[in-house]
Every structure is written in C-alpha cells, then in structure tokens.
mmCIF file of C-alpha atoms in Angstrom:
data_model
loop_
_atom_site.group_PDB
_atom_site.id
_atom_site.type_symbol
_atom_site.label_atom_id
_atom_site.label_comp_id
_atom_site.label_asym_id
_atom_site.label_seq_id
_atom_site.Cartn_x
_atom_site.Cartn_y
_atom_site.Cartn_z
ATOM 1 C CA MET A 13 96.626 114.962 62.908
ATOM 2 C CA ASN A 14 99.981 114.570 64.885
ATOM 3 C CA PHE A 15 99.950 113.675 68.016
ATOM 4 C CA THR A 16 101.727 111.307 71.247
ATOM 5 C CA ALA A 17 99.400 109.016 73.018
ATOM 6 C CA LEU A 18 100.857 108.650 76.789
ATOM 7 C CA ASP A 19 100.167 106.529 79.650
ATOM 8 C CA PHE A 20 101.781 105.864 83.021
ATOM 9 C CA GLU A 21 102.240 103.465 85.858
ATOM 10 C CA THR A 22 102.788 104.827 89.302
ATOM 11 C CA ALA A 23 104.721 102.346 92.403
ATOM 12 C CA ASN A 24 102.671 104.063 94.545
ATOM 13 C CA GLN A 25 99.546 107.039 94.980
ATOM 14 C CA THR A 26 102.281 109.896 94.169
ATOM 15 C CA ARG A 27 102.490 110.955 90.692
ATOM 16 C CA ALA A 28 106.278 111.358 90.546
ATOM 17 C CA SER A 29 106.604 107.152 91.221
ATOM 18 C CA VAL A 30 106.714 106.420 87.506
ATOM 19 C CA CYS A 31 107.591 102.446 86.986
ATOM 20 C CA ALA A 32 106.603 102.244 83.656
ATOM 21 C CA ILE A 33 105.621 104.494 80.577
ATOM 22 C CA GLY A 34 103.818 103.661 77.581
ATOM 23 C CA LEU A 35 104.023 106.199 74.344
ATOM 24 C CA LEU A 36 102.873 106.178 70.649
ATOM 25 C CA ARG A 37 103.570 108.358 67.890
ATOM 26 C CA VAL A 38 101.087 108.884 65.491
ATOM 27 C CA GLU A 39 102.007 111.123 62.382
ATOM 28 C CA GLY A 40 99.638 111.604 59.313
ATOM 29 C CA GLY A 41 98.366 108.811 60.739
ATOM 30 C CA ILE A 42 100.752 106.340 60.477
ATOM 31 C CA VAL A 43 102.464 105.175 63.683
ATOM 32 C CA LYS A 44 105.951 106.026 63.376
ATOM 33 C CA ALA A 45 107.085 105.274 67.349
ATOM 34 C CA ARG A 46 105.822 102.362 69.697
ATOM 35 C CA ILE A 47 107.439 102.618 73.277
ATOM 36 C CA HIS A 48 107.733 100.913 76.454
ATOM 37 C CA GLN A 49 109.365 100.735 79.219
ATOM 38 C CA LEU A 50 110.111 100.458 82.586
ATOM 39 C CA ILE A 51 111.127 103.023 85.204
ATOM 40 C CA ARG A 52 113.336 102.974 88.222
ATOM 41 C CA PRO A 53 111.422 105.089 90.690
ATOM 42 C CA ASP A 54 112.793 106.902 93.747
ATOM 43 C CA SER A 55 110.009 105.821 96.015
ATOM 44 C CA PRO A 56 108.531 102.679 97.439
ATOM 45 C CA PHE A 57 106.302 100.537 95.438
ATOM 46 C CA ASN A 58 102.753 100.183 97.054
ATOM 47 C CA TYR A 59 101.320 96.534 97.075
ATOM 48 C CA MET A 60 97.618 97.978 95.627
ATOM 49 C CA CYS A 61 99.361 99.596 92.395
ATOM 50 C CA THR A 62 101.517 96.230 92.082
ATOM 51 C CA MET A 63 98.225 94.547 91.776
ATOM 52 C CA VAL A 64 96.701 97.018 89.165
ATOM 53 C CA HIS A 65 99.519 96.811 86.926
ATOM 54 C CA GLY A 66 101.403 93.665 87.875
ATOM 55 C CA ILE A 67 104.963 95.597 88.109
ATOM 56 C CA ARG A 68 107.123 94.974 91.015
ATOM 57 C CA GLU A 69 110.528 96.648 92.214
ATOM 58 C CA PHE A 70 112.539 93.357 91.111
ATOM 59 C CA ASP A 71 111.288 93.889 87.699
ATOM 60 C CA VAL A 72 112.690 97.342 87.279
ATOM 61 C CA ARG A 73 115.993 97.109 89.742
ATOM 62 C CA ASN A 74 118.122 97.617 86.162
ATOM 63 C CA ALA A 75 115.476 99.993 84.187
ATOM 64 C CA PRO A 76 116.459 104.030 84.016
ATOM 65 C CA SER A 77 115.325 106.765 86.197
ATOM 66 C CA PHE A 78 113.040 108.713 85.171
ATOM 67 C CA PRO A 79 115.176 112.073 84.356
ATOM 68 C CA GLU A 80 117.503 109.474 82.402
ATOM 69 C CA PHE A 81 115.066 108.286 79.908
ATOM 70 C CA TRP A 82 113.519 111.782 79.954
ATOM 71 C CA GLU A 83 115.912 112.842 77.327
ATOM 72 C CA GLU A 84 115.108 109.597 74.567
ATOM 73 C CA ILE A 85 111.375 110.428 74.835
ATOM 74 C CA ARG A 86 111.310 114.433 75.256
ATOM 75 C CA GLY A 87 111.280 115.047 71.318
ATOM 76 C CA TYR A 88 107.879 113.858 71.344
ATOM 77 C CA PHE A 89 105.838 116.323 73.013
ATOM 78 C CA GLY A 90 106.148 118.904 70.692
ATOM 79 C CA ASP A 91 102.696 119.335 70.074
ATOM 80 C CA ASN A 92 99.816 117.207 71.052
ATOM 81 C CA VAL A 93 99.479 114.998 73.178
ATOM 82 C CA VAL A 94 96.448 112.541 74.437
ATOM 83 C CA ALA A 95 96.483 110.501 77.319
ATOM 84 C CA HIS A 96 93.607 108.186 79.202
ATOM 85 C CA ASN A 97 93.729 109.726 82.089
ATOM 86 C CA ALA A 98 94.973 113.368 81.373
ATOM 87 C CA PRO A 99 94.505 115.080 84.759
ATOM 88 C CA PHE A 100 97.244 112.030 86.478
ATOM 89 C CA ASP A 101 99.470 111.569 83.080
ATOM 90 C CA ILE A 102 99.893 114.876 82.077
#
C-alpha cells in the first residue's frame, strides 16, 4: 500500500495556524520521504499550544509560510493519507 502519514502542529487553536509539519511517504512498504518542516504561521502563538509542542515564534521566524511550503509537498497527496488526528490534520 502507498500512503502519506501526516501530522500538523499549530500555533493556536485555529487549524490554519500551522507551525510545523511532519510527513512520511511510504510506497510498497518502503519509506520514500521523511519531512519535518517548521512553518511561519500568519497568526500569533498561544501559550498552551507552545507548552504542548515546544515551538515558539522565535523558532519559526525564518521558516516558510504554509503556501510557500505547500508547493514542495503537494505531490505527496495523490492517494491515501493517514493522520493521527485526522479530523484536525486533514
């Protein structure tokens, strides 16, 4: 089976406040790609979210925005997507 496993971290409770992406691409049982990328969100960080994942505004100051990074990962989503918290991550 081919699939992409995905996990997002957010700066606050808003789903659009992505501050990190973890992605694993598996094809035919072999890991083809492993990506972890900090993302610069367009919204402020919430203290409670930072306590969960440890990512701070300072950490993402030079990171790409989600639209900038999307071009790099969009090709991984042509078939099956697996997510730990799918209702949130999808």
